[in-house]
Structure formats: C-alpha cells, structure tokens
mmCIF file of C-alpha atoms in Angstrom:
data_model
loop_
_atom_site.group_PDB
_atom_site.id
_atom_site.type_symbol
_atom_site.label_atom_id
_atom_site.label_comp_id
_atom_site.label_asym_id
_atom_site.label_seq_id
_atom_site.Cartn_x
_atom_site.Cartn_y
_atom_site.Cartn_z
ATOM 1 C CA MET N 1 248.042 -97.657 -42.878
ATOM 2 C CA SER N 2 250.060 -97.816 -46.077
ATOM 3 C CA ASP N 3 251.671 -101.100 -46.938
ATOM 4 C CA THR N 4 254.626 -99.540 -48.777
ATOM 5 C CA ILE N 5 258.055 -98.717 -47.405
ATOM 6 C CA LEU N 6 259.908 -96.013 -49.298
ATOM 7 C CA ILE N 7 263.604 -96.782 -49.829
ATOM 8 C CA ILE N 8 265.822 -93.978 -51.106
ATOM 9 C CA ASN N 9 269.461 -94.441 -52.076
ATOM 10 C CA GLY N 10 271.747 -91.491 -52.644
ATOM 11 C CA PRO N 11 274.597 -90.679 -54.993
ATOM 12 C CA ASN N 12 276.875 -93.325 -56.437
ATOM 13 C CA LEU N 13 274.982 -96.222 -54.878
ATOM 14 C CA ASP N 14 274.142 -97.295 -58.428
ATOM 15 C CA MET N 15 277.846 -98.219 -58.621
ATOM 16 C CA LEU N 16 277.700 -100.768 -55.785
ATOM 17 C CA GLY N 17 279.615 -103.911 -56.624
ATOM 18 C CA THR N 18 282.216 -102.064 -58.663
ATOM 19 C CA ARG N 19 282.916 -98.941 -56.606
ATOM 20 C CA GLN N 20 285.404 -99.555 -53.797
ATOM 21 C CA PRO N 21 284.419 -103.180 -53.095
ATOM 22 C CA GLU N 22 286.870 -103.206 -50.170
ATOM 23 C CA VAL N 23 284.582 -100.641 -48.485
ATOM 24 C CA TYR N 24 281.116 -101.491 -49.845
ATOM 25 C CA GLY N 25 281.438 -105.177 -50.767
ATOM 26 C CA HIS N 26 280.532 -106.878 -54.020
ATOM 27 C CA ASP N 27 276.741 -106.706 -53.800
ATOM 28 C CA THR N 28 275.092 -104.524 -56.428
ATOM 29 C CA LEU N 29 272.165 -102.142 -56.036
ATOM 30 C CA ALA N 30 270.057 -104.781 -57.797
ATOM 31 C CA ASP N 31 271.065 -107.205 -55.022
ATOM 32 C CA VAL N 32 269.996 -104.636 -52.427
ATOM 33 C CA GLU N 33 266.636 -104.154 -54.145
ATOM 34 C CA LYS N 34 266.073 -107.933 -54.336
ATOM 35 C CA LEU N 35 266.883 -108.275 -50.621
ATOM 36 C CA CYS N 36 264.520 -105.412 -49.764
ATOM 37 C CA GLU N 37 261.681 -106.920 -51.826
ATOM 38 C CA GLN N 38 262.166 -110.292 -50.139
ATOM 39 C CA VAL N 39 262.298 -108.925 -46.580
ATOM 40 C CA ALA N 40 259.405 -106.514 -47.099
ATOM 41 C CA GLY N 41 257.328 -109.325 -48.591
ATOM 42 C CA GLU N 42 258.028 -111.507 -45.548
ATOM 43 C CA GLU N 43 256.786 -108.630 -43.383
ATOM 44 C CA GLY N 44 253.661 -108.055 -45.499
ATOM 45 C CA PHE N 45 254.877 -104.839 -47.122
ATOM 46 C CA ALA N 46 255.781 -103.628 -50.593
ATOM 47 C CA ILE N 47 258.687 -101.323 -51.374
ATOM 48 C CA ASP N 48 259.161 -98.244 -53.504
ATOM 49 C CA PHE N 49 262.893 -98.483 -54.258
ATOM 50 C CA LYS N 50 264.707 -95.459 -55.667
ATOM 51 C CA GLN N 51 268.235 -94.191 -56.316
ATOM 52 C CA SER N 52 269.435 -90.798 -57.468
ATOM 53 C CA ASP N 53 272.544 -88.691 -57.652
ATOM 54 C CA SER N 54 270.291 -85.619 -57.508
ATOM 55 C CA GLU N 55 269.619 -83.897 -54.195
ATOM 56 C CA ALA N 56 266.499 -82.264 -55.644
ATOM 57 C CA GLU N 57 265.065 -85.577 -56.827
ATOM 58 C CA ILE N 58 265.640 -87.170 -53.413
ATOM 59 C CA MET N 59 263.903 -84.237 -51.735
ATOM 60 C CA LYS N 60 260.949 -84.584 -54.143
ATOM 61 C CA TRP N 61 260.574 -88.311 -53.384
ATOM 62 C CA ILE N 62 260.631 -87.698 -49.630
ATOM 63 C CA LYS N 63 257.872 -85.106 -49.914
ATOM 64 C CA GLN N 64 255.814 -87.282 -52.283
ATOM 65 C CA GLY N 65 256.017 -90.162 -49.785
ATOM 66 C CA ARG N 66 254.424 -88.083 -47.055
ATOM 67 C CA GLY N 67 251.007 -89.519 -46.249
ATOM 68 C CA PHE N 68 251.400 -92.402 -48.698
ATOM 69 C CA THR N 69 254.084 -94.660 -47.181
ATOM 70 C CA ALA N 70 254.484 -96.608 -43.945
ATOM 71 C CA GLY N 71 258.053 -95.520 -43.343
ATOM 72 C CA LEU N 72 261.263 -94.408 -45.000
ATOM 73 C CA LEU N 73 264.624 -96.116 -45.223
ATOM 74 C CA ILE N 74 267.257 -93.721 -46.534
ATOM 75 C CA ASN N 75 270.892 -94.266 -47.408
ATOM 76 C CA PRO N 76 271.858 -90.670 -48.180
ATOM 77 C CA ALA N 77 275.397 -91.705 -49.173
ATOM 78 C CA GLY N 78 277.442 -88.633 -50.126
ATOM 79 C CA PHE N 79 274.648 -86.301 -48.986
ATOM 80 C CA THR N 80 274.866 -87.576 -45.395
ATOM 81 C CA SER N 81 277.188 -84.887 -44.102
ATOM 82 C CA THR N 82 276.389 -82.163 -46.606
ATOM 83 C CA SER N 83 272.660 -81.802 -47.216
ATOM 84 C CA ILE N 84 270.641 -79.539 -44.974
ATOM 85 C CA ALA N 85 268.031 -79.512 -47.752
ATOM 86 C CA ILE N 86 267.462 -83.281 -47.471
ATOM 87 C CA LEU N 87 267.290 -82.922 -43.680
ATOM 88 C CA ASP N 88 264.616 -80.237 -44.079
ATOM 89 C CA SER N 89 262.590 -82.545 -46.346
ATOM 90 C CA LEU N 90 262.960 -85.413 -43.869
ATOM 91 C CA LEU N 91 261.756 -83.201 -41.030
ATOM 92 C CA ILE N 92 258.381 -82.798 -42.772
ATOM 93 C CA TYR N 93 258.034 -86.526 -43.521
ATOM 94 C CA ASP N 94 255.238 -87.948 -41.348
ATOM 95 C CA LYS N 95 256.326 -91.535 -40.632
ATOM 96 C CA PRO N 96 259.400 -93.169 -39.059
ATOM 97 C CA ILE N 97 262.735 -92.811 -40.822
ATOM 98 C CA ILE N 98 265.716 -95.118 -40.539
ATOM 99 C CA GLU N 99 269.108 -94.039 -41.855
ATOM 100 C CA VAL N 100 271.218 -96.877 -43.283
ATOM 101 C CA HIS N 101 274.870 -96.966 -44.336
ATOM 102 C CA ILE N 102 276.575 -100.032 -45.763
ATOM 103 C CA SER N 103 279.977 -99.079 -44.390
ATOM 104 C CA PRO N 104 280.730 -97.827 -40.865
ATOM 105 C CA LEU N 105 280.964 -94.035 -41.128
ATOM 106 C CA PHE N 106 282.928 -93.862 -37.879
ATOM 107 C CA LYS N 107 285.783 -95.778 -39.537
ATOM 108 C CA ARG N 108 285.818 -93.640 -42.678
ATOM 109 C CA ASP N 109 287.296 -90.217 -43.388
ATOM 110 C CA GLU N 110 286.573 -87.772 -40.577
ATOM 111 C CA PHE N 111 284.578 -85.471 -42.858
ATOM 112 C CA ARG N 112 282.099 -88.356 -43.338
ATOM 113 C CA HIS N 113 281.406 -88.780 -39.597
ATOM 114 C CA PRO N 114 278.691 -86.160 -39.028
ATOM 115 C CA SER N 115 275.224 -86.865 -40.374
ATOM 116 C CA HIS N 116 272.591 -84.196 -40.883
ATOM 117 C CA VAL N 117 270.100 -86.950 -41.727
ATOM 118 C CA SER N 118 270.451 -88.473 -38.253
ATOM 119 C CA ARG N 119 268.636 -85.476 -36.786
ATOM 120 C CA ALA N 120 265.447 -86.643 -38.526
ATOM 121 C CA ALA N 121 265.935 -90.404 -38.175
ATOM 122 C CA ALA N 122 264.369 -92.567 -35.477
ATOM 123 C CA ALA N 123 267.284 -95.002 -35.855
ATOM 124 C CA LYS N 124 270.589 -95.387 -37.694
ATOM 125 C CA ILE N 125 272.188 -98.611 -38.903
ATOM 126 C CA GLU N 126 275.717 -98.581 -40.250
ATOM 127 C CA GLY N 127 278.526 -100.997 -40.947
ATOM 128 C CA CYS N 128 276.342 -104.096 -41.420
ATOM 129 C CA GLY N 129 276.738 -104.268 -45.194
ATOM 130 C CA ILE N 130 273.521 -104.602 -47.148
ATOM 131 C CA ARG N 131 271.985 -106.537 -44.214
ATOM 132 C CA GLY N 132 271.388 -103.122 -42.655
ATOM 133 C CA TYR N 133 268.534 -102.721 -45.156
ATOM 134 C CA ASP N 134 267.041 -105.983 -43.864
ATOM 135 C CA PHE N 135 267.185 -104.792 -40.238
ATOM 136 C CA ALA N 136 265.704 -101.410 -41.135
ATOM 137 C CA ILE N 137 262.789 -102.829 -43.120
ATOM 138 C CA ARG N 138 261.893 -105.225 -40.318
ATOM 139 C CA LYS N 139 261.936 -102.394 -37.763
ATOM 140 C CA LEU N 140 259.888 -100.053 -39.972
ATOM 141 C CA ALA N 141 257.345 -102.845 -40.514
ATOM 142 C CA GLU N 142 257.162 -103.429 -36.748
ATOM 143 C CA TRP N 143 256.566 -99.735 -36.094
ATOM 144 C CA ALA N 144 253.952 -99.517 -38.845
ATOM 145 C CA ARG N 145 251.997 -102.414 -37.326
ATOM 146 C CA ALA N 146 252.135 -100.931 -33.814
#
C-alpha cells in the first residue's frame, strides 16, 4: 500500500483568498496545502499536492498516480462540468477518488451543477469550505487501511 494521497486542484484555485472571497472564503491554496499536510500526517499518510490551470497536466498527474498512490482527492474547479478528458483519466485510476468543492455547486450558476468527475468518484464533498479536504483525506486514509 502506498502512503501518499494525491491531491489535485484545478483552474484558478491558485487564486484562493483573493478570488471571490464571498464564495470561496479567505483561505489561500497554501492554507489548503498546510491543512492537507497536517490531516494526512495525523492519518499516517503523505500528500502529493498539485494545482494547474491545464487540463492536460491534470490528466498526466492522474495517470502518473496510478499504482503509486493510496487515493486521489480532486477539486476539478472549472473543469467539473466541462472535462470528459479528465473523467476518462479518472476512470483508469486504480484507487478511490473523492471529489471536493469548497463552495456548494448546487447553489451556484446552473451550468456549474453537473459534474462529469462525479461519475468516477466514490464520494463527493461540497460546500464545507476547505474542511472538505480534511474530510476527504480522512476517508481516503480509512479506505486505504481497509
């Protein structure tokens, strides 16, 4: 069993803390990474934390994680409702996947409601702020130990 949880963040998440704080809060991506490191450490896991605005780069990371990570937490952000290509990459990933969204998609613009990623995810957490990452890491760690 790998002791690393892969965490992938999609487009514009590098702007957390300054981009629409009324929607996403004031925490930065660095705050999210620090939280993830802390929670994973408590669970006996390391993290591989990534962010990209590039669909191709995200797809590459998913495929590279296959066979080498204990699970995948993905916040696909703007690719949630648009990327069949990311879905296809997730469908070949060989460990559990949890989809996380900081804001509640169901309260956002209607075009943001559908998620292609959800078809590959074992669970979805949304609307819990950055604490959703905490919940997801703990669940992935539980599944990896089972």
